[in-house]
Short mmCIF file of C-alpha atoms and ligand atoms in Angstrom, two decimals:
data_model
loop_
_atom_site.label_atom_id
_atom_site.label_comp_id
_atom_site.label_asym_id
_atom_site.label_seq_id
_atom_site.Cartn_x
_atom_site.Cartn_y
_atom_site.Cartn_z
CA UNK A 892 3.69 35.57 -10.89
CA UNK A 893 5.15 32.31 -12.11
CA UNK A 894 2.52 29.59 -12.56
CA UNK A 895 2.72 26.25 -10.81
CA UNK A 896 5.08 23.70 -12.28
CA UNK A 897 3.45 20.68 -13.85
CA UNK A 898 4.20 17.06 -13.04
CA UNK A 899 3.37 14.15 -15.34
CA UNK A 900 3.51 10.74 -13.67
CA UNK A 901 3.40 7.42 -15.50
CA UNK A 902 3.04 4.28 -13.41
CA UNK A 903 4.13 0.74 -14.30
CA UNK A 904 4.01 -2.52 -12.33
CA UNK A 905 1.91 -3.46 -9.34
CA UNK A 906 -0.72 -1.65 -7.24
CA UNK A 907 1.94 -0.65 -4.74
CA UNK A 908 3.38 1.57 -7.43
CA UNK A 909 -0.07 3.08 -8.02
CA UNK A 910 -0.25 3.95 -4.33
CA UNK A 911 3.33 5.26 -4.28
CA UNK A 912 2.69 7.45 -7.33
CA UNK A 913 -0.12 9.18 -5.46
CA UNK A 914 2.12 9.72 -2.44
CA UNK A 915 4.96 11.08 -4.62
CA UNK A 916 2.56 13.43 -6.37
CA UNK A 917 1.45 14.69 -2.97
CA UNK A 918 5.06 15.03 -1.76
CA UNK A 919 6.02 17.06 -4.84
CA UNK A 920 2.96 19.27 -4.37
CA UNK A 921 4.95 20.96 -1.61
CA UNK A 922 7.64 21.76 -4.18
CA UNK A 923 5.12 23.66 -6.29
CA UNK A 924 4.24 20.81 -8.67
CA UNK A 925 0.66 20.10 -9.68
CA UNK A 926 -0.36 17.05 -11.68
CA UNK A 927 -0.97 17.10 -15.42
CA UNK A 928 -2.24 14.33 -17.68
CA UNK A 929 -0.29 15.67 -20.68
CA UNK A 930 3.47 15.01 -20.87
CA UNK A 931 3.90 17.89 -23.35
CA UNK A 932 2.72 20.35 -20.67
CA UNK A 933 5.01 18.93 -17.98
CA UNK A 934 7.99 20.54 -16.25
CA UNK A 935 8.86 17.16 -14.77
CA UNK A 936 8.15 13.68 -16.13
CA UNK A 937 8.28 10.99 -13.45
CA UNK A 938 8.27 7.31 -14.40
CA UNK A 939 7.41 4.95 -11.55
CA UNK A 940 8.93 1.74 -12.81
CA UNK A 941 8.77 -2.05 -12.50
CA UNK A 942 11.69 -4.48 -12.69
CA UNK A 943 9.81 -7.77 -12.37
CA UNK A 944 10.43 -9.02 -15.93
CA UNK A 945 12.96 -7.93 -18.53
CA UNK A 946 10.27 -6.46 -20.79
CA UNK A 947 8.92 -4.25 -17.99
CA UNK A 948 12.39 -2.87 -17.24
CA UNK A 949 13.35 -2.27 -20.88
CA UNK A 950 10.10 -0.40 -21.50
CA UNK A 951 11.45 2.46 -19.40
CA UNK A 952 14.29 3.19 -21.78
CA UNK A 953 12.07 3.19 -24.85
CA UNK A 954 9.61 5.44 -23.00
CA UNK A 955 12.41 7.88 -22.12
CA UNK A 956 13.59 7.80 -25.73
CA UNK A 957 10.14 8.87 -26.87
CA UNK A 958 10.38 12.04 -24.79
CA UNK A 959 13.60 13.27 -26.45
CA UNK A 960 11.66 15.67 -28.66
CA UNK A 961 9.96 17.23 -25.64
CA UNK A 962 13.32 17.75 -23.98
CA UNK A 963 14.70 19.40 -27.14
CA UNK A 964 11.74 21.79 -27.20
CA UNK A 965 11.90 22.50 -23.47
CA UNK A 966 15.49 22.16 -22.16
CA UNK A 967 14.35 22.80 -18.55
CA UNK A 968 12.15 19.69 -18.58
CA UNK A 969 13.25 17.32 -15.80
CA UNK A 970 13.13 13.52 -15.88
CA UNK A 971 12.75 11.44 -12.74
CA UNK A 972 12.87 7.65 -12.48
CA UNK A 973 11.36 6.08 -9.36
CA UNK A 974 10.34 2.54 -8.44
CA UNK A 975 12.00 -0.83 -8.81
CA UNK A 976 14.15 -0.13 -11.90
CA UNK A 977 15.51 2.92 -10.05
CA UNK A 978 16.36 0.70 -7.09
CA UNK A 979 17.89 -2.08 -9.19
CA UNK A 980 19.90 0.02 -11.62
CA UNK A 981 20.59 3.25 -9.69
CA UNK A 982 23.19 5.46 -11.35
CA UNK A 983 23.39 3.06 -14.34
CA UNK A 984 20.15 4.62 -15.54
CA UNK A 985 21.87 7.97 -15.99
CA UNK A 986 24.72 6.30 -17.87
CA UNK A 987 22.27 4.72 -20.29
CA UNK A 988 20.03 7.77 -20.57
CA UNK A 989 21.86 10.98 -19.58
CA UNK A 990 18.61 12.95 -19.89
CA UNK A 991 17.57 11.55 -16.48
CA UNK A 992 17.97 14.09 -13.65
CA UNK A 993 16.64 12.19 -10.67
CA UNK A 994 16.68 8.53 -9.60
CA UNK A 995 14.86 7.53 -6.43
CA UNK A 996 14.29 4.08 -4.93
CA UNK A 997 10.99 3.00 -3.33
CA UNK A 998 12.19 3.44 0.26
CA UNK A 999 13.38 7.02 -0.27
CA UNK A 1000 10.28 8.80 -1.56
CA UNK A 1001 10.11 11.02 1.50
CA UNK A 1002 13.36 12.58 0.29
CA UNK A 1003 11.79 13.60 -3.04
CA UNK A 1004 11.00 17.21 -2.10
CA UNK A 1005 14.63 17.88 -1.15
CA UNK A 1006 15.85 16.04 -4.24
CA UNK A 1007 13.52 18.02 -6.51
CA UNK A 1008 14.80 21.20 -4.93
CA UNK A 1009 18.38 20.18 -5.68
CA UNK A 1010 17.43 19.87 -9.36
CA UNK A 1011 16.47 23.53 -9.49
CA UNK A 1012 20.13 24.32 -8.85
CA UNK A 1013 21.03 22.25 -11.92
CA UNK A 1014 22.30 19.23 -9.95
CA UNK A 1015 21.41 15.57 -10.43
CA UNK A 1016 19.89 13.65 -7.55
CA UNK A 1017 20.26 9.91 -6.98
CA UNK A 1018 19.09 8.07 -3.87
CA UNK A 1019 18.59 4.33 -3.67
CA UNK A 1020 19.31 3.83 0.04
CA UNK A 1021 17.28 1.68 2.35
CA UNK A 1022 17.11 4.28 5.13
CA UNK A 1023 16.36 3.23 8.68
CA UNK A 1024 13.50 5.66 9.10
CA UNK A 1025 10.03 4.77 7.85
CA UNK A 1026 9.28 6.76 4.71
CA UNK A 1027 5.60 6.85 5.61
CA UNK A 1028 6.37 8.78 8.79
CA UNK A 1029 8.18 11.39 6.75
CA UNK A 1030 6.02 11.69 3.66
CA UNK A 1031 3.82 14.76 3.47
CA UNK A 1032 0.35 14.42 4.97
CA UNK A 1033 -2.19 13.10 2.52
CA UNK A 1034 -4.22 15.60 0.50
CA UNK A 1035 -7.66 16.36 1.94
CA UNK A 1036 -9.52 16.47 -1.38
CA UNK A 1037 -12.58 14.31 -2.11
CA UNK A 1038 -11.51 10.92 -3.39
CA UNK A 1039 -12.76 8.12 -5.60
CA UNK A 1040 -14.87 5.43 -3.82
CA UNK A 1041 -12.16 2.74 -4.00
CA UNK A 1042 -8.63 3.31 -2.70
CA UNK A 1043 -5.38 1.43 -2.14
CA UNK A 1044 -3.60 1.56 1.19
CA UNK A 1045 -0.09 0.13 1.60
CA UNK A 1046 0.31 -1.64 4.95
CA UNK A 1047 3.37 -3.79 4.34
CA UNK A 1048 6.36 -3.49 2.05
CA UNK A 1049 9.24 -5.64 0.99
CA UNK A 1050 9.72 -9.38 1.02
CA UNK A 1051 11.89 -11.86 2.91
CA UNK A 1052 10.84 -14.90 0.89
CA UNK A 1053 13.50 -14.79 -1.84
CA UNK A 1054 11.77 -16.96 -4.43
CA UNK A 1055 14.54 -17.99 -6.81
CA UNK A 1056 13.17 -16.00 -9.77
CA UNK A 1057 12.11 -12.76 -8.12
CA UNK A 1058 13.70 -9.31 -7.83
CA UNK A 1059 11.27 -7.90 -5.26
CA UNK A 1060 13.36 -8.72 -2.13
CA UNK A 1061 16.21 -6.76 -3.74
CA UNK A 1062 14.20 -3.82 -5.09
CA UNK A 1063 11.85 -3.32 -2.14
CA UNK A 1064 14.06 -4.59 0.66
CA UNK A 1065 13.15 -6.52 3.79
CA UNK A 1066 9.57 -7.02 4.98
CA UNK A 1067 8.34 -4.03 6.98
CA UNK A 1068 4.83 -3.52 8.37
CA UNK A 1069 3.30 -0.14 9.15
CA UNK A 1070 1.92 0.07 12.71
CA UNK A 1071 -1.83 -0.59 12.72
CA UNK A 1072 -2.60 2.72 14.48
CA UNK A 1073 -1.14 4.62 11.50
CA UNK A 1074 -2.95 2.43 9.00
CA UNK A 1075 -6.25 2.92 10.84
CA UNK A 1076 -5.74 6.70 10.94
CA UNK A 1077 -5.08 6.77 7.22
CA UNK A 1078 -8.10 4.53 6.57
CA UNK A 1079 -10.37 6.83 8.63
CA UNK A 1080 -9.11 9.82 6.71
CA UNK A 1081 -9.76 8.07 3.40
CA UNK A 1082 -13.31 7.28 4.53
CA UNK A 1083 -13.84 10.94 5.51
CA UNK A 1084 -12.83 11.81 1.96
CA UNK A 1085 -15.49 9.58 0.43
CA UNK A 1086 -13.72 6.21 0.20
CA UNK A 1087 -16.02 3.18 0.68
CA UNK A 1088 -13.66 0.35 -0.30
CA UNK A 1089 -10.05 -0.11 0.76
CA UNK A 1090 -7.61 -2.60 -0.71
CA UNK A 1091 -4.75 -3.25 1.69
CA UNK A 1092 -1.50 -3.64 -0.19
CA UNK A 1093 1.76 -5.44 0.46
CA UNK A 1094 4.19 -7.56 -1.54
CA UNK A 1095 3.33 -10.14 1.09
CA UNK A 1096 0.36 -8.52 2.68
CA UNK A 1097 -0.67 -11.54 4.75
CA UNK A 1098 2.73 -11.51 6.46
CA UNK A 1099 1.58 -8.21 8.01
CA UNK A 1100 2.65 -7.97 11.65
CA UNK A 1101 1.83 -4.34 12.50
CA UNK A 1102 -1.12 -5.61 14.58
CA UNK A 1103 -0.92 -8.22 17.32
CA UNK A 1104 -3.59 -10.19 15.49
CA UNK A 1105 -1.74 -10.01 12.17
CA UNK A 1106 -3.58 -9.06 8.99
CA UNK A 1107 -6.83 -10.56 10.30
CA UNK A 1108 -6.57 -8.35 13.41
CA UNK A 1109 -6.16 -5.28 11.23
CA UNK A 1110 -9.09 -6.30 9.02
CA UNK A 1111 -11.40 -6.70 12.02
CA UNK A 1112 -10.47 -3.22 13.27
CA UNK A 1113 -11.01 -1.71 9.85
CA UNK A 1114 -14.39 -3.40 9.71
CA UNK A 1115 -15.43 -1.26 12.71
CA UNK A 1116 -15.00 1.97 10.74
CA UNK A 1117 -18.44 3.38 9.94
CA UNK A 1118 -18.79 4.28 6.29
CA UNK A 1119 -16.20 1.78 5.13
CA UNK A 1120 -18.20 -0.83 3.25
CA UNK A 1121 -15.62 -3.15 1.73
CA UNK A 1122 -12.16 -4.47 2.49
CA UNK A 1123 -9.80 -6.37 0.19
CA UNK A 1124 -6.12 -7.25 0.38
CA UNK A 1125 -3.40 -8.26 -2.04
CA UNK A 1126 -0.92 -10.00 -2.63
CA UNK A 1127 -0.79 -13.00 -0.34
CA UNK A 1128 1.66 -15.86 -0.02
CA UNK A 1129 0.22 -19.35 0.65
CA UNK A 1130 2.55 -19.90 3.62
CA UNK A 1131 1.18 -16.86 5.44
CA UNK A 1132 -2.51 -17.79 5.08
CA UNK A 1133 -3.14 -18.34 8.81
CA UNK A 1134 -6.30 -19.66 10.51
CA UNK A 1135 -7.41 -16.22 11.66
CA UNK A 1136 -7.29 -14.89 8.11
CA UNK A 1137 -9.10 -17.90 6.72
CA UNK A 1138 -11.77 -17.49 9.43
CA UNK A 1139 -12.10 -13.78 8.61
CA UNK A 1140 -13.11 -14.81 5.09
CA UNK A 1141 -15.97 -16.75 6.60
CA UNK A 1142 -17.01 -14.28 9.28
CA UNK A 1143 -16.21 -10.70 8.32
CA UNK A 1144 -19.03 -9.32 6.16
CA UNK A 1145 -16.96 -6.41 4.93
CA UNK A 1146 -14.16 -8.66 3.67
CA UNK A 1147 -14.95 -9.35 0.02
CA UNK A 1148 -15.03 -12.93 -1.36
CA UNK A 1149 -12.06 -12.56 -3.67
CA UNK A 1150 -8.53 -13.75 -3.05
CA UNK A 1151 -5.39 -13.43 -5.13
CA UNK A 1152 -3.23 -16.34 -4.01
CA UNK A 1153 -0.33 -16.98 -6.40
CA UNK A 1154 1.06 -20.51 -6.64
CA UNK A 1155 3.37 -20.11 -9.69
CA UNK A 1156 3.51 -23.83 -10.57
CA UNK A 1157 1.68 -27.08 -9.90
CA UNK A 1158 4.84 -29.20 -9.91
CA UNK A 1159 6.48 -29.95 -6.57
CA UNK A 1160 9.85 -30.26 -8.26
CA UNK A 1161 9.52 -26.78 -9.76
CA UNK A 1162 8.04 -25.30 -6.58
CA UNK A 1163 11.10 -26.57 -4.75
CA UNK A 1164 13.47 -25.16 -7.37
CA UNK A 1165 11.59 -21.85 -7.09
CA UNK A 1166 12.14 -21.90 -3.29
CA UNK A 1167 8.41 -21.37 -2.74
CA UNK A 1168 8.59 -23.56 0.39
CA UNK A 1169 5.23 -25.24 -0.14
CA UNK A 1170 3.92 -28.10 -2.24
CA UNK A 1171 1.01 -28.17 -4.66
CA UNK A 1172 -1.09 -30.23 -2.23
CA UNK A 1173 -0.43 -27.81 0.65
CA UNK A 1174 -1.69 -25.03 -1.60
CA UNK A 1175 -4.79 -27.02 -2.54
CA UNK A 1176 -5.48 -27.71 1.13
CA UNK A 1177 -5.49 -23.97 1.88
CA UNK A 1178 -7.97 -23.45 -0.96
CA UNK A 1179 -10.19 -26.21 0.48
CA UNK A 1180 -10.16 -24.58 3.92
CA UNK A 1181 -10.99 -21.19 2.42
CA UNK A 1182 -13.85 -22.62 0.38
CA UNK A 1183 -15.18 -24.48 3.40
CA UNK A 1184 -15.72 -21.14 5.18
CA UNK A 1185 -16.58 -19.11 2.09
CA UNK A 1186 -17.95 -21.33 -0.71
CA UNK A 1187 -18.37 -18.48 -3.20
CA UNK A 1188 -14.78 -17.24 -2.83
CA UNK A 1189 -13.40 -16.26 -6.24
CA UNK A 1190 -9.77 -17.21 -6.62
CA UNK A 1191 -7.10 -15.53 -8.63
CA UNK A 1192 -3.49 -16.57 -9.10
CA UNK A 1193 -0.13 -15.97 -10.76
CA UNK A 1194 1.74 -18.57 -12.82
CA UNK A 1195 5.19 -18.76 -14.33
CA UNK A 1196 5.82 -21.15 -17.22
CA UNK A 1197 9.21 -22.17 -18.57
CA UNK A 1198 11.04 -21.92 -15.26
CA UNK A 1199 14.52 -23.54 -15.62
CA UNK A 1200 14.13 -27.32 -15.55
CA UNK A 1201 10.37 -27.34 -16.26
CA UNK A 1202 9.47 -30.42 -18.33
CA UNK A 1203 6.22 -31.16 -20.14
CA UNK A 1204 5.24 -33.37 -17.18
CA UNK A 1205 5.85 -30.48 -14.75
CA UNK A 1206 3.75 -28.25 -16.94
CA UNK A 1207 0.98 -30.87 -16.98
CA UNK A 1208 1.04 -30.70 -13.16
CA UNK A 1209 0.39 -26.96 -13.43
CA UNK A 1210 -2.55 -27.56 -15.77
CA UNK A 1211 -4.03 -30.15 -13.43
CA UNK A 1212 -3.66 -27.85 -10.41
CA UNK A 1213 -5.46 -25.13 -12.38
CA UNK A 1214 -8.22 -27.63 -13.24
CA UNK A 1215 -8.70 -28.63 -9.64
CA UNK A 1216 -8.80 -25.04 -8.31
CA UNK A 1217 -10.98 -23.40 -10.97
CA UNK A 1218 -9.74 -19.81 -11.04
CA UNK A 1219 -12.07 -16.88 -11.69
CA UNK A 1220 -9.18 -14.80 -12.88
CA UNK A 1221 -5.42 -15.19 -13.21
CA UNK A 1222 -2.14 -13.83 -14.51
CA UNK A 1223 0.40 -15.99 -16.29
CA UNK A 1224 3.90 -15.15 -17.41
CA UNK A 1225 6.78 -16.63 -19.29
CA UNK A 1226 9.78 -16.94 -17.00
CA UNK A 1227 12.16 -14.03 -17.37
CA UNK A 1228 15.71 -14.42 -16.01
CA UNK A 1229 16.45 -11.48 -13.73
CA UNK A 1230 19.97 -10.31 -12.94
CA UNK A 1231 21.10 -11.15 -9.42
CA UNK A 1232 18.47 -13.84 -8.73
CA UNK A 1233 19.56 -17.48 -8.12
CA UNK A 1234 17.45 -18.87 -10.99
CA UNK A 1235 19.19 -16.60 -13.50
CA UNK A 1236 22.22 -18.92 -13.29
CA UNK A 1237 20.22 -21.91 -14.54
CA UNK A 1238 19.73 -23.11 -18.12
CA UNK A 1239 16.43 -21.87 -19.51
CA UNK A 1240 13.66 -23.72 -21.30
CA UNK A 1241 13.74 -22.82 -24.99
CA UNK A 1242 11.58 -19.89 -25.90
CA UNK A 1243 9.28 -21.65 -28.37
CA UNK A 1244 8.43 -24.31 -25.77
CA UNK A 1245 7.78 -21.69 -23.09
CA UNK A 1246 5.60 -19.66 -25.45
CA UNK A 1247 3.60 -22.75 -26.38
CA UNK A 1248 3.05 -23.59 -22.68
CA UNK A 1249 2.01 -20.03 -21.96
CA UNK A 1250 -0.63 -20.18 -24.70
CA UNK A 1251 -1.98 -23.53 -23.48
CA UNK A 1252 -2.16 -22.30 -19.88
CA UNK A 1253 -3.80 -19.05 -20.91
CA UNK A 1254 -6.40 -20.91 -22.96
CA UNK A 1255 -7.37 -22.95 -19.88
CA UNK A 1256 -7.38 -19.93 -17.57
CA UNK A 1257 -9.49 -17.89 -19.93
CA UNK A 1258 -11.96 -20.78 -20.27
CA UNK A 1259 -12.23 -20.80 -16.47
CA UNK A 1260 -12.63 -17.02 -16.32
CA UNK A 1261 -15.43 -17.13 -18.89
CA UNK A 1262 -17.15 -19.90 -16.91
CA UNK A 1263 -16.90 -17.83 -13.70
CA UNK A 1264 -18.33 -14.79 -15.49
CA UNK A 1265 -21.20 -16.82 -16.99
CA UNK A 1266 -21.95 -18.36 -13.59
CA UNK A 1267 -22.82 -14.86 -12.34
CA UNK A 1268 -25.79 -14.52 -14.71
CA UNK A 1269 -29.03 -14.57 -12.74
CA UNK A 1270 -27.23 -14.00 -9.44
CA UNK A 1271 -27.63 -11.03 -7.14
CA UNK A 1272 -24.54 -9.15 -6.03
CA UNK A 1273 -23.68 -5.72 -4.68
CA UNK A 1274 -21.77 -3.24 -6.80
CA UNK A 1275 -19.91 -0.16 -5.63
CA UNK A 1276 -20.47 2.52 -8.27
CA UNK A 1277 -17.10 4.04 -9.11
CA UNK A 1278 -17.60 6.06 -12.30
CA UNK A 1279 -20.05 6.79 -15.11
CA UNK A 1280 -19.91 4.33 -18.00
CA UNK A 1281 -19.66 5.17 -21.69
CA UNK A 1282 -23.40 5.06 -22.28
CA UNK A 1283 -25.63 7.83 -20.92
CA UNK A 1284 -27.04 6.94 -17.51
CA UNK A 1285 -24.69 4.01 -17.07
CA UNK A 1286 -22.55 3.36 -13.99
CA UNK A 1287 -19.53 1.11 -13.67
CA UNK A 1288 -18.33 -0.53 -10.50
CA UNK A 1289 -16.98 -3.74 -9.05
CA UNK A 1290 -18.93 -6.74 -7.85
CA UNK A 1291 -18.09 -8.38 -4.53
CA UNK A 1292 -15.88 -10.70 -6.59
CA UNK A 1293 -14.00 -7.78 -8.19
CA UNK A 1294 -15.68 -8.18 -11.58
CA UNK A 1295 -16.49 -5.00 -13.52
CA UNK A 1296 -20.28 -4.50 -13.67
CA UNK A 1297 -22.19 -2.02 -15.88
CA UNK A 1298 -25.59 -0.85 -14.66
CA UNK A 1299 -28.09 1.52 -16.30
CA UNK A 1300 -29.87 3.51 -13.60
CA UNK A 1301 -30.74 6.99 -12.43
CA UNK A 1302 -31.54 5.81 -8.91
CA UNK A 1303 -27.98 5.72 -7.60
CA UNK A 1304 -24.65 7.40 -8.27
CA UNK A 1305 -20.95 7.54 -7.51
CA UNK A 1306 -19.99 5.96 -4.19
CA UNK A 1307 -23.33 4.17 -3.76
CA UNK A 1308 -23.48 0.51 -2.94
CA UNK A 1309 -26.19 -1.06 -5.05
CA UNK A 1310 -27.78 -4.46 -5.17
CA UNK A 1311 -28.09 -5.69 -8.76
CA UNK A 1312 -29.09 -8.83 -10.61
CA UNK A 1313 -26.56 -9.88 -13.26
CA UNK A 1314 -28.26 -10.17 -16.64
CA UNK A 1315 -25.39 -10.66 -19.07
CA UNK A 1316 -21.75 -11.70 -19.02
CA UNK A 1317 -18.79 -11.27 -21.32
CA UNK A 1318 -15.26 -12.46 -20.58
CA UNK A 1319 -14.25 -9.14 -19.00
CA UNK A 1320 -17.40 -7.49 -17.76
CA UNK A 1321 -20.94 -8.03 -16.54
CA UNK A 1322 -24.24 -6.21 -17.02
CA UNK A 1323 -26.55 -5.84 -14.07
CA UNK A 1324 -30.06 -4.53 -13.48
CA UNK A 1325 -30.66 -2.20 -10.57
CA UNK A 1326 -32.59 -3.73 -7.66
CA UNK A 1327 -32.03 -1.35 -4.74
CA UNK A 1328 -29.55 0.96 -3.10
CA UNK A 1329 -28.12 -0.75 -0.02
CA UNK A 1330 -25.60 1.80 1.23
N1 SAH B 2184 4.44 -11.22 -3.85
C1 SAH B 2184 3.71 -11.87 -4.81
C2 SAH B 2184 4.02 -11.52 -6.26
C3 SAH B 2184 4.96 -10.45 -6.65
S1 SAH B 2184 5.46 -10.36 -8.33
C4 SAH B 2184 3.82 -13.36 -4.60
O1 SAH B 2184 4.51 -13.83 -3.77
O2 SAH B 2184 3.22 -14.12 -5.32
C5 SAH B 2184 4.02 -10.71 -9.26
C6 SAH B 2184 4.14 -11.92 -10.11
O3 SAH B 2184 5.08 -11.74 -11.13
C7 SAH B 2184 4.60 -13.16 -9.40
O4 SAH B 2184 3.57 -13.76 -8.69
C8 SAH B 2184 5.12 -14.02 -10.51
O5 SAH B 2184 4.10 -14.81 -11.07
C9 SAH B 2184 5.58 -12.99 -11.55
N2 SAH B 2184 7.03 -12.95 -11.61
C10 SAH B 2184 7.89 -12.58 -10.66
N3 SAH B 2184 9.17 -12.72 -11.08
C11 SAH B 2184 9.10 -13.19 -12.34
C12 SAH B 2184 10.09 -13.58 -13.33
N4 SAH B 2184 11.38 -13.49 -13.06
N5 SAH B 2184 9.64 -14.03 -14.52
C13 SAH B 2184 8.31 -14.13 -14.78
N6 SAH B 2184 7.37 -13.82 -13.90
C14 SAH B 2184 7.74 -13.34 -12.70
FE1 SF4 B 2185 8.74 -12.29 -5.09
FE2 SF4 B 2185 8.36 -14.59 -3.86
FE3 SF4 B 2185 8.49 -12.33 -2.46
FE4 SF4 B 2185 6.40 -12.81 -4.00
S1 SF4 B 2185 7.01 -14.01 -2.21
S2 SF4 B 2185 7.52 -10.91 -3.86
S3 SF4 B 2185 7.28 -13.90 -5.73
S4 SF4 B 2185 10.14 -13.26 -3.60
FE1 F3S B 2186 7.23 -4.43 -10.22
FE2 F3S B 2186 8.40 -3.54 -8.09
FE3 F3S B 2186 5.81 -4.04 -8.05
S1 F3S B 2186 9.26 -4.97 -9.51
S2 F3S B 2186 5.65 -5.71 -9.49
S3 F3S B 2186 6.80 -2.51 -9.25
S4 F3S B 2186 7.25 -4.38 -6.40
#
């Protein structure tokens, strides 16, 4: 009897791609594919790609190039490209790399089984439509196997904001929310499979409207699920941070005190040119309101430096916004002109200047991150044990504030919620001593 075919999946980009990769793996399971961690064993190599910056997109072609030897040794090996590069470049991918057999955009993953079947007949399959049906309604049911304690759950996709630099509205399409009843069913199933923490995902997750109470309404219903201990969500847009969601941060015990709220720049001139539709002081006001209800909220953000027209004074405005917020964690990027976006038409800041700004911003952000880590020493927090650490008897999990914590103990294990006291901090992780199991 022929053995099962093997599928190797490599994921780039944001958490939504991580979630989608799982769903694609499950969908291809029905076509006789089982996952492998070794590309050399694979019958199909699937790259789930990201188009957000030029480097991310170009990486895909160098990655494909690296697999040429495998293809030579195994001519039946299939290559599939999914995700945002697939959506943005479509059939162009095959022109640039003829080895590619299948190209599928993010809204068409439910068609993967039929597309994979077509490959067996030697055909190519390309689908980058934005179909009217909801892919989630047509994707195969989720696998029933036991799962890791922390899971992602996509509740909203796409973006209608059209920031001047960003490809997401083009690669993911218009904002669509999954109905809350479906999300709650999936969440209950995840909990039955051992999940204790769910991170709700969306390109603009706080624009969620699949529940009459918006994202806050969904969070409150999720909080009623027995066995679910923690809820997080990402990524939010400042303009969709409504009162109900801010209040939930103060009142919902299961909602963790961590918020990723990108601002991109501290200069009103640049924010306007970026079409962010808010000012720096409006952003700061939202942070104040959040901290008023949840003083220990840890904030994370995204920043772009070197956006067209950014002067040293604009950049100083970004530094001073960062100083007044005090981030616990953040991502910063050099502006990358993306084809088809309005900003791509504008003259860019020279690369050396942008690189220099990036380094200065990163130095400040990393100083703030170290301070936030050090501030944890001596404090008590809960940790959800996710996996064994490198040392014998050690467990690794996340704090309430999403910091990695290492704990040596034999009194708790995977999936346990444990109260610890933080004893040591480094810039990327914390050490904690076991106090008691709390769930
Ligand atoms: N929906 C989220 C972010 C999606 S993209 C939001 O609204 O903030 C993730 C991050 O990538 C962005 O926050 C931005 O900081 C960065 N990014 C997006 N387009 C970029 C570009 N063209 N160049 C550099 N960074 C970019
Ligand atoms: Fe991109 Fe702006 Fe939409 Fe975020 S809000 S995904 S940065 S267009
Ligand atoms: Fe990248 Fe697409 Fe996510 S462009 S960041 S994978 S939505």
